Amino acid sequence: MRDLLRRRRMWRRRPELKPRYDVVILGGGSHGLATAYYLRRLGITDVAVLEKSYIGSGAAGRNTTILRSNYKTPEGARFYDASVKLYEGLGAELGYNLLFSQCGHLTLAHSDRAMFVMANRAEVNRLQGIDSRLIGPDEIRELVPTMYVGPDTTYPIHGALYHPPGGIIRHDAVVWAFARGADEGGAEIHPYTEVTGMEREGDRIVAVQTNRGRVAAGVVVNCTAGWSTLLCDMAGVRLPITTHVLQACVTEPVKPFLDVVIVSSQMHVYLSQSDRGEFVMGSEIEPWTTYRTRNTLNFLQDLARHALELFPQLEHARLLRAWAGLCDLTPDYSPILGRTELENFHVSAGWGTYGFKAAPIVGRTMAELVATGCTPDLIAPFSLERFYEDRLVSELAAAAVSH
Ligand code: PYC
């Protein structure tokens, strides 16, 4: 009975902050909570997750829920593939229905050049054992009979990169499940706890200052996505990141007629149909840097124009909601993961539009780094040092958007 009651609750009420924790995680989104969860699995439970707003209020609650691993570089493909594999077992592991649908993912190609690039990507993917291949218009029509694949569109469809394991998952459920899993292991989750400063002694962060007082820390892990540069500034660590906004929206629910994720970087549109019947759609990042997360009419007009070319059936569908999130971009469009120049201050940042896909593998590898002091092989290519050592991992144009 106690177990049952415990299961019904999500996580414990926020306790008082203790004066010290072995590990302090900044950011209560999918990366921070996943790190706390995997730390628990490694036996590290004196952990606090500090979140300035509510749990999952940042990028984890503002993405378009797409999972995939069909990246451009071997390093990227390997890394995101490990994440998709963890996602496959996550619902059962955490005892939570995450509504993961591996419905497949199609990246449309609208030119010969795009076909060539997709063919290369498929090769890179297959060499990593990832199911990914180039298909032509006939197979596209079979997979998505409801999509318009005719010649008289702005960007006629020549083919697509087809990635069967890609799909969508319920993003807020992922956050809640990780939070509950971390909490069950003893990690403390502290919403509405904003970090206002960091105390540094030599090459270590000894404590973080918050709006609820000072907390000493053995290790600090910065998982704050769009705000990571601001938090790193407090620690005196510079990140080569610019912050942009990315907008998305959802229609009212309509009868299910799309069961694959459709992406076109040339049309700047990606869309899928949720389990509730809503069309979840997104577009290109705004090219300027800002923290202003407001929607714009231009975004909605451009997105609607492109979405309707592919799915004219949506002509009368009304928009239910639109939102915007922060996108932290690095010069090579790959993340920055792991150690910084400070001994006990690690970072998961620079995710662009890829962060949510990586949550489980970020959690697992960051937890391993904290527990062992060694950088796992899978994240070694994404170290901050690569920008000083000219070892970039270019994922330019591997996204649904044109970054
Ligand atoms: O899968 O690359 C992606 C993506 C971009 C924006 C949302 N998802």
Tab-separated table of C-alpha atoms and ligand atoms in Angstrom:
chain	number	residue	atom	x	y	z
A	1	MET	CA	0.000	0.000	0.000
A	2	ARG	CA	2.789	2.409	0.917
A	3	ASP	CA	4.437	1.578	-2.391
A	4	LEU	CA	1.231	2.292	-4.213
A	5	LEU	CA	0.798	5.665	-2.510
A	6	ARG	CA	4.426	6.484	-3.202
A	7	ARG	CA	3.958	5.584	-6.880
A	8	ARG	CA	0.960	7.876	-7.226
A	9	ARG	CA	2.921	10.895	-6.047
A	10	MET	CA	5.192	12.500	-8.586
A	11	TRP	CA	8.041	13.687	-6.402
A	12	ARG	CA	8.395	14.961	-2.872
A	13	ARG	CA	7.573	18.508	-1.932
A	14	ARG	CA	10.539	20.816	-2.129
A	15	PRO	CA	12.456	20.515	1.155
A	16	GLU	CA	14.619	23.192	2.773
A	17	LEU	CA	17.955	23.486	1.009
A	18	LYS	CA	20.758	21.746	2.842
A	19	PRO	CA	23.995	23.710	3.331
A	20	ARG	CA	25.895	21.258	1.102
A	21	TYR	CA	25.400	18.519	-1.509
A	22	ASP	CA	27.886	16.210	-3.163
A	23	VAL	CA	26.424	17.192	-6.544
A	24	VAL	CA	24.463	20.318	-7.434
A	25	ILE	CA	22.748	20.211	-10.823
A	26	LEU	CA	21.683	23.504	-12.352
A	27	GLY	CA	18.516	23.159	-14.421
A	28	GLY	CA	15.430	21.013	-13.803
A	29	GLY	CA	14.841	20.039	-17.415
A	30	SER	CA	15.358	16.719	-19.146
A	31	HIS	CA	19.187	16.848	-18.946
A	32	GLY	CA	19.428	17.903	-15.306
A	33	LEU	CA	16.843	15.405	-14.123
A	34	ALA	CA	18.279	12.599	-16.258
A	35	THR	CA	21.709	13.284	-14.757
A	36	ALA	CA	20.222	13.081	-11.251
A	37	TYR	CA	18.465	9.827	-12.166
A	38	TYR	CA	21.581	8.139	-13.594
A	39	LEU	CA	23.663	9.377	-10.644
A	40	ARG	CA	21.238	7.509	-8.413
A	41	ARG	CA	21.873	4.368	-10.445
A	42	LEU	CA	25.585	4.809	-9.770
A	43	GLY	CA	24.905	5.137	-6.053
A	44	ILE	CA	25.300	8.929	-5.814
A	45	THR	CA	22.234	10.294	-4.061
A	46	ASP	CA	23.339	13.428	-2.197
A	47	VAL	CA	22.169	15.484	-5.140
A	48	ALA	CA	20.173	18.708	-5.515
A	49	VAL	CA	18.549	19.811	-8.778
A	50	LEU	CA	18.033	23.590	-8.779
A	51	GLU	CA	15.463	24.970	-11.211
A	52	LYS	CA	14.649	28.660	-11.403
A	53	SER	CA	11.061	28.040	-12.521
A	54	TYR	CA	8.891	24.901	-12.573
A	55	ILE	CA	10.246	21.504	-13.608
A	56	GLY	CA	10.434	21.193	-17.409
A	57	SER	CA	9.688	24.870	-18.006
A	58	GLY	CA	12.621	25.439	-20.376
A	59	ALA	CA	13.659	23.606	-23.531
A	60	ALA	CA	12.285	20.290	-22.220
A	61	GLY	CA	8.770	21.698	-22.354
A	62	ARG	CA	9.198	23.686	-25.551
A	63	ASN	CA	10.482	21.260	-28.147
A	64	THR	CA	8.570	19.392	-30.841
A	65	THR	CA	9.276	15.950	-29.274
A	66	ILE	CA	11.214	14.487	-32.220
A	67	LEU	CA	13.730	11.708	-31.575
A	68	ARG	CA	16.186	10.515	-34.206
A	69	SER	CA	19.820	9.578	-34.722
A	70	ASN	CA	20.360	10.135	-38.462
A	71	TYR	CA	23.131	12.684	-37.952
A	72	LYS	CA	25.832	13.762	-40.346
A	73	THR	CA	28.990	12.868	-38.457
A	74	PRO	CA	29.946	9.424	-37.082
A	75	GLU	CA	30.426	11.020	-33.637
A	76	GLY	CA	26.969	12.599	-33.724
A	77	ALA	CA	25.191	9.555	-35.145
A	78	ARG	CA	26.780	7.234	-32.548
A	79	PHE	CA	25.893	9.536	-29.701
A	80	TYR	CA	22.244	10.145	-30.657
A	81	ASP	CA	21.805	6.466	-31.496
A	82	ALA	CA	22.810	5.574	-27.955
A	83	SER	CA	20.152	8.042	-26.815
A	84	VAL	CA	17.392	6.567	-28.987
A	85	LYS	CA	18.308	3.114	-27.638
A	86	LEU	CA	18.000	4.335	-24.053
A	87	TYR	CA	14.688	5.984	-24.916
A	88	GLU	CA	13.444	2.643	-26.249
A	89	GLY	CA	13.723	1.077	-22.798
A	90	LEU	CA	12.983	4.156	-20.714
A	91	GLY	CA	9.220	3.807	-20.242
A	92	ALA	CA	9.629	0.297	-18.827
A	93	GLU	CA	12.641	1.257	-16.757
A	94	LEU	CA	10.953	4.266	-15.156
A	95	GLY	CA	7.494	2.665	-14.933
A	96	TYR	CA	5.935	5.520	-16.870
A	97	ASN	CA	4.059	5.582	-20.157
A	98	LEU	CA	6.118	7.951	-22.299
A	99	LEU	CA	3.955	7.432	-25.415
A	100	PHE	CA	7.046	6.753	-27.520
A	101	SER	CA	6.035	6.155	-31.115
A	102	GLN	CA	8.856	5.014	-33.432
A	103	CYS	CA	6.744	5.960	-36.403
A	104	GLY	CA	9.709	6.782	-38.647
A	105	HIS	CA	11.280	10.045	-39.768
A	106	LEU	CA	11.481	11.435	-43.314
A	107	THR	CA	13.809	14.269	-44.277
A	108	LEU	CA	12.645	15.512	-47.667
A	109	ALA	CA	15.107	16.328	-50.440
A	110	HIS	CA	14.042	18.958	-52.970
A	111	SER	CA	17.083	19.049	-55.280
A	112	ASP	CA	19.787	16.807	-56.752
A	113	ARG	CA	22.256	18.343	-54.353
A	114	ALA	CA	20.000	17.507	-51.403
A	115	MET	CA	19.687	13.907	-52.666
A	116	PHE	CA	23.491	13.651	-52.747
A	117	VAL	CA	23.792	15.022	-49.203
A	118	MET	CA	21.094	12.630	-47.922
A	119	ALA	CA	22.834	9.689	-49.602
A	120	ASN	CA	26.031	10.624	-47.750
A	121	ARG	CA	24.181	10.870	-44.481
A	122	ALA	CA	22.581	7.478	-45.042
A	123	GLU	CA	26.076	5.995	-45.591
A	124	VAL	CA	27.429	7.547	-42.386
A	125	ASN	CA	24.378	6.297	-40.503
A	126	ARG	CA	24.581	2.755	-41.846
A	127	LEU	CA	28.274	2.508	-41.001
A	128	GLN	CA	27.193	3.133	-37.397
A	129	GLY	CA	24.522	0.425	-37.662
A	130	ILE	CA	21.690	2.950	-37.856
A	131	ASP	CA	18.662	2.206	-40.005
A	132	SER	CA	18.625	5.074	-42.519
A	133	ARG	CA	18.307	5.073	-46.314
A	134	LEU	CA	17.495	7.188	-49.327
A	135	ILE	CA	14.060	6.593	-50.858
A	136	GLY	CA	12.281	7.936	-53.930
A	137	PRO	CA	8.869	9.588	-54.432
A	138	ASP	CA	7.011	6.285	-54.920
A	139	GLU	CA	8.086	4.930	-51.544
A	140	ILE	CA	7.341	8.301	-49.962
A	141	ARG	CA	3.800	8.132	-51.349
A	142	GLU	CA	3.402	4.649	-49.881
A	143	LEU	CA	4.647	5.764	-46.474
A	144	VAL	CA	2.688	9.030	-46.396
A	145	PRO	CA	-0.287	8.717	-48.759
A	146	THR	CA	-1.822	11.874	-47.289
A	147	MET	CA	1.119	14.141	-48.186
A	148	TYR	CA	1.128	16.026	-51.476
A	149	VAL	CA	4.109	14.819	-53.523
A	150	GLY	CA	3.102	16.341	-56.881
A	151	PRO	CA	5.378	18.373	-59.202
A	152	ASP	CA	3.573	21.725	-58.971
A	153	THR	CA	4.848	22.850	-55.560
A	154	THR	CA	7.432	25.479	-54.693
A	155	TYR	CA	9.888	22.739	-53.845
A	156	PRO	CA	9.081	19.455	-55.654
A	157	ILE	CA	10.088	16.371	-53.669
A	158	HIS	CA	12.918	14.359	-55.299
A	159	GLY	CA	13.272	11.835	-52.490
A	160	ALA	CA	13.905	11.584	-48.777
A	161	LEU	CA	16.202	10.232	-46.108
A	162	TYR	CA	14.082	7.598	-44.368
A	163	HIS	CA	14.959	6.763	-40.768
A	164	PRO	CA	12.526	4.131	-39.412
A	165	PRO	CA	13.604	4.257	-35.710
A	166	GLY	CA	12.939	8.018	-35.495
A	167	GLY	CA	9.695	9.214	-33.991
A	168	ILE	CA	8.029	11.224	-31.272
A	169	ILE	CA	7.685	10.879	-27.524
A	170	ARG	CA	5.647	12.722	-24.918
A	171	HIS	CA	8.186	15.323	-23.762
A	172	ASP	CA	6.620	16.341	-20.461
A	173	ALA	CA	6.211	12.690	-19.483
A	174	VAL	CA	9.957	12.229	-20.011
A	175	VAL	CA	10.645	15.094	-17.623
A	176	TRP	CA	8.200	13.848	-14.995
A	177	ALA	CA	9.449	10.273	-15.233
A	178	PHE	CA	13.088	11.305	-14.783
A	179	ALA	CA	12.079	13.598	-11.913
A	180	ARG	CA	10.216	10.809	-10.164
A	181	GLY	CA	13.051	8.352	-10.782
A	182	ALA	CA	15.626	10.779	-9.381
A	183	ASP	CA	13.430	11.638	-6.406
A	184	GLU	CA	12.831	7.980	-5.540
A	185	GLY	CA	16.587	7.576	-5.280
A	186	GLY	CA	16.918	10.466	-2.853
A	187	ALA	CA	17.861	13.394	-5.102
A	188	GLU	CA	16.206	16.631	-4.009
A	189	ILE	CA	14.314	18.628	-6.636
A	190	HIS	CA	14.135	22.350	-5.946
A	191	PRO	CA	11.866	24.303	-8.296
A	192	TYR	CA	11.767	28.095	-8.023
A	193	THR	CA	15.377	28.124	-6.859
A	194	GLU	CA	17.368	30.528	-8.968
A	195	VAL	CA	21.145	30.603	-9.030
A	196	THR	CA	22.321	34.190	-8.601
A	197	GLY	CA	26.077	33.681	-8.292
A	198	MET	CA	28.925	31.233	-7.834
A	199	GLU	CA	31.776	31.189	-5.374
A	200	ARG	CA	35.037	30.168	-6.900
A	201	GLU	CA	38.280	29.276	-5.139
A	202	GLY	CA	41.102	28.747	-7.619
A	203	ASP	CA	39.976	26.128	-10.109
A	204	ARG	CA	36.926	25.014	-8.145
A	205	ILE	CA	33.388	26.184	-7.578
A	206	VAL	CA	32.882	25.841	-3.848
A	207	ALA	CA	29.288	27.048	-3.616
A	208	VAL	CA	26.392	28.475	-5.569
A	209	GLN	CA	24.334	31.408	-4.340
A	210	THR	CA	20.595	31.130	-4.833
A	211	ASN	CA	17.497	33.173	-4.070
A	212	ARG	CA	17.029	30.717	-1.151
A	213	GLY	CA	20.548	30.955	0.219
A	214	ARG	CA	24.029	29.548	-0.241
A	215	VAL	CA	24.680	25.916	-1.160
A	216	ALA	CA	28.125	24.371	-1.040
A	217	ALA	CA	28.827	21.768	-3.733
A	218	GLY	CA	31.292	18.956	-4.347
A	219	VAL	CA	30.562	19.032	-8.080
A	220	VAL	CA	28.389	21.422	-10.113
A	221	VAL	CA	26.779	20.363	-13.405
A	222	ASN	CA	25.331	23.109	-15.582
A	223	CYS	CA	22.336	21.785	-17.589
A	224	THR	CA	20.552	25.066	-18.239
A	225	ALA	CA	20.265	24.989	-22.058
A	226	GLY	CA	19.463	28.514	-23.293
A	227	TRP	CA	20.789	30.050	-20.074
A	228	SER	CA	24.012	28.051	-19.958
A	229	THR	CA	26.219	30.949	-21.037
A	230	LEU	CA	24.806	33.151	-18.267
A	231	LEU	CA	25.476	30.497	-15.626
A	232	CYS	CA	28.931	29.788	-17.048
A	233	ASP	CA	29.696	33.515	-16.916
A	234	MET	CA	29.028	33.384	-13.173
A	235	ALA	CA	31.654	30.644	-12.920
A	236	GLY	CA	34.105	32.551	-15.131
A	237	VAL	CA	33.889	29.948	-17.909
A	238	ARG	CA	33.410	31.244	-21.457
A	239	LEU	CA	31.319	29.236	-23.911
A	240	PRO	CA	31.331	29.870	-27.687
A	241	ILE	CA	27.543	29.965	-27.876
A	242	THR	CA	24.973	32.327	-29.330
A	243	THR	CA	21.376	32.160	-28.161
A	244	HIS	CA	18.471	32.365	-30.593
A	245	VAL	CA	14.755	31.713	-30.418
A	246	LEU	CA	12.911	28.879	-32.084
A	247	GLN	CA	9.148	28.974	-32.485
A	248	ALA	CA	6.623	26.157	-32.761
A	249	CYS	CA	2.876	25.678	-32.699
A	250	VAL	CA	0.142	23.098	-32.524
A	251	THR	CA	-3.210	22.844	-34.303
A	252	GLU	CA	-6.470	21.754	-32.801
A	253	PRO	CA	-6.824	17.939	-32.874
A	254	VAL	CA	-7.870	16.425	-36.200
A	255	LYS	CA	-8.527	12.858	-37.262
A	256	PRO	CA	-5.231	10.899	-37.355
A	257	PHE	CA	-3.801	10.909	-40.882
A	258	LEU	CA	-0.043	11.265	-40.454
A	259	ASP	CA	2.032	8.603	-38.720
A	260	VAL	CA	5.558	9.584	-39.662
A	261	VAL	CA	7.634	12.676	-38.835
A	262	ILE	CA	8.083	14.945	-41.868
A	263	VAL	CA	10.983	17.350	-42.109
A	264	SER	CA	12.083	19.724	-44.840
A	265	SER	CA	15.048	21.964	-44.228
A	266	GLN	CA	14.515	23.757	-47.526
A	267	MET	CA	10.905	24.566	-46.692
A	268	HIS	CA	11.878	25.215	-43.062
A	269	VAL	CA	9.162	23.015	-41.699
A	270	TYR	CA	8.910	19.889	-39.555
A	271	LEU	CA	5.661	18.340	-38.516
A	272	SER	CA	4.136	15.330	-36.838
A	273	GLN	CA	0.718	14.366	-35.535
A	274	SER	CA	0.513	13.797	-31.795
A	275	ASP	CA	-1.381	11.001	-30.064
A	276	ARG	CA	-4.114	13.567	-29.421
A	277	GLY	CA	-4.450	14.348	-33.127
A	278	GLU	CA	-2.786	17.756	-33.007
A	279	PHE	CA	-0.323	18.722	-35.702
A	280	VAL	CA	2.870	19.792	-33.937
A	281	MET	CA	4.882	22.045	-36.239
A	282	GLY	CA	8.053	24.042	-36.115
A	283	SER	CA	10.213	26.175	-38.301
A	284	GLU	CA	13.601	27.844	-38.623
A	285	ILE	CA	15.387	29.580	-35.728
A	286	GLU	CA	15.352	33.366	-35.733
A	287	PRO	CA	18.721	34.543	-37.068
A	288	TRP	CA	19.297	37.168	-34.354
A	289	THR	CA	20.332	36.519	-30.786
A	290	THR	CA	17.737	37.208	-28.136
A	291	TYR	CA	16.108	35.853	-24.984
A	292	ARG	CA	12.712	37.195	-25.992
A	293	THR	CA	10.472	34.137	-26.309
A	294	ARG	CA	7.509	35.686	-28.082
A	295	ASN	CA	5.826	34.342	-31.192
A	296	THR	CA	5.643	36.364	-34.382
A	297	LEU	CA	3.073	36.587	-37.146
A	298	ASN	CA	5.806	36.087	-39.756
A	299	PHE	CA	6.635	32.714	-38.263
A	300	LEU	CA	3.013	31.585	-38.353
A	301	GLN	CA	2.506	32.807	-41.928
A	302	ASP	CA	5.634	31.160	-43.317
A	303	LEU	CA	5.028	27.944	-41.458
A	304	ALA	CA	1.383	27.742	-42.529
A	305	ARG	CA	2.335	28.363	-46.163
A	306	HIS	CA	4.833	25.507	-46.208
A	307	ALA	CA	2.799	23.100	-44.106
A	308	LEU	CA	-0.195	23.621	-46.395
A	309	GLU	CA	1.848	22.864	-49.501
A	310	LEU	CA	2.540	19.437	-48.031
A	311	PHE	CA	-0.814	18.945	-46.303
A	312	PRO	CA	-3.538	21.033	-47.963
A	313	GLN	CA	-6.041	19.054	-45.839
A	314	LEU	CA	-5.053	21.281	-42.915
A	315	GLU	CA	-6.503	24.335	-44.644
A	316	HIS	CA	-9.308	24.722	-42.111
A	317	ALA	CA	-7.464	23.536	-39.025
A	318	ARG	CA	-7.152	26.230	-36.376
A	319	LEU	CA	-4.061	26.864	-34.334
A	320	LEU	CA	-4.449	25.990	-30.695
A	321	ARG	CA	-1.211	27.333	-29.289
A	322	ALA	CA	2.173	28.661	-30.314
A	323	TRP	CA	5.304	28.959	-28.220
A	324	ALA	CA	8.981	29.803	-28.447
A	325	GLY	CA	12.094	28.475	-26.769
A	326	LEU	CA	15.773	29.297	-26.564
A	327	CYS	CA	18.282	27.646	-28.828
A	328	ASP	CA	21.947	27.744	-27.781
A	329	LEU	CA	24.126	27.295	-30.856
A	330	THR	CA	27.833	26.460	-31.037
A	331	PRO	CA	30.039	27.230	-34.072
A	332	ASP	CA	29.872	23.597	-35.291
A	333	TYR	CA	26.258	22.906	-34.204
A	334	SER	CA	27.357	20.086	-31.935
A	335	PRO	CA	26.922	20.286	-28.172
A	336	ILE	CA	29.505	21.072	-25.500
A	337	LEU	CA	29.555	18.225	-23.018
A	338	GLY	CA	31.699	17.351	-20.068
A	339	ARG	CA	34.570	19.071	-18.315
A	340	THR	CA	35.408	22.747	-18.351
A	341	GLU	CA	38.689	24.325	-17.256
A	342	LEU	CA	37.356	24.207	-13.686
A	343	GLU	CA	37.982	20.978	-11.828
A	344	ASN	CA	34.459	20.391	-10.544
A	345	PHE	CA	32.252	22.354	-12.939
A	346	HIS	CA	30.821	20.355	-15.856
A	347	VAL	CA	28.539	21.471	-18.609
A	348	SER	CA	25.873	20.214	-20.997
A	349	ALA	CA	25.215	23.078	-23.414
A	350	GLY	CA	25.097	24.245	-27.017
A	351	TRP	CA	22.307	21.925	-28.065
A	352	GLY	CA	20.622	23.996	-30.740
A	353	THR	CA	17.521	21.986	-31.608
A	354	TYR	CA	19.016	18.647	-30.535
A	355	GLY	CA	18.836	18.756	-26.753
A	356	PHE	CA	15.683	16.845	-25.974
A	357	LYS	CA	16.742	13.909	-28.175
A	358	ALA	CA	19.899	13.514	-26.141
A	359	ALA	CA	18.452	13.632	-22.612
A	360	PRO	CA	18.993	10.000	-21.521
A	361	ILE	CA	22.485	9.671	-22.938
A	362	VAL	CA	23.499	13.055	-21.523
A	363	GLY	CA	22.220	11.942	-18.123
A	364	ARG	CA	24.062	8.651	-18.304
A	365	THR	CA	27.375	10.025	-19.535
A	366	MET	CA	27.398	13.076	-17.255
A	367	ALA	CA	26.618	10.837	-14.286
A	368	GLU	CA	29.505	8.585	-15.284
A	369	LEU	CA	31.827	11.581	-15.558
A	370	VAL	CA	30.808	12.786	-12.092
A	371	ALA	CA	31.104	9.314	-10.561
A	372	THR	CA	34.426	8.289	-12.106
A	373	GLY	CA	36.142	11.571	-12.958
A	374	CYS	CA	36.756	10.140	-16.470
A	375	THR	CA	35.154	11.420	-19.655
A	376	PRO	CA	33.139	8.636	-21.357
A	377	ASP	CA	34.324	7.903	-24.927
A	378	LEU	CA	30.927	8.737	-26.367
A	379	ILE	CA	31.149	12.390	-25.293
A	380	ALA	CA	34.892	12.930	-25.697
A	381	PRO	CA	34.446	14.473	-29.203
A	382	PHE	CA	32.133	17.131	-27.735
A	383	SER	CA	34.528	18.629	-25.217
A	384	LEU	CA	34.841	22.399	-24.849
A	385	GLU	CA	38.545	22.092	-25.745
A	386	ARG	CA	37.723	21.173	-29.335
A	387	PHE	CA	37.211	24.855	-30.120
A	388	TYR	CA	40.761	25.608	-28.954
A	389	GLU	CA	42.243	22.554	-30.673
A	390	ASP	CA	40.499	22.887	-34.032
A	391	ARG	CA	38.638	19.566	-33.736
A	392	LEU	CA	35.152	20.647	-34.793
A	393	VAL	CA	32.333	18.108	-35.254
A	394	SER	CA	30.227	19.804	-37.891
A	395	GLU	CA	26.543	18.999	-37.755
A	396	LEU	CA	25.795	21.983	-39.986
A	397	ALA	CA	22.625	21.242	-41.964
A	398	ALA	CA	21.872	17.988	-40.149
A	399	ALA	CA	18.743	19.481	-38.663
A	400	ALA	CA	15.181	20.029	-39.662
A	401	VAL	CA	16.070	23.689	-39.648
A	402	SER	CA	18.839	25.250	-41.642
A	403	HIS	CA	21.418	25.463	-38.863
B	1	PYC	O1	15.173	16.858	-35.328
B	1	PYC	O2	16.708	18.269	-35.883
B	1	PYC	C1	15.593	18.016	-35.445
B	1	PYC	C2	14.754	19.117	-34.996
B	1	PYC	C3	14.919	20.413	-35.315
B	1	PYC	C4	13.934	21.117	-34.706
B	1	PYC	C5	13.194	20.238	-34.034
B	1	PYC	N1	13.700	19.004	-34.229
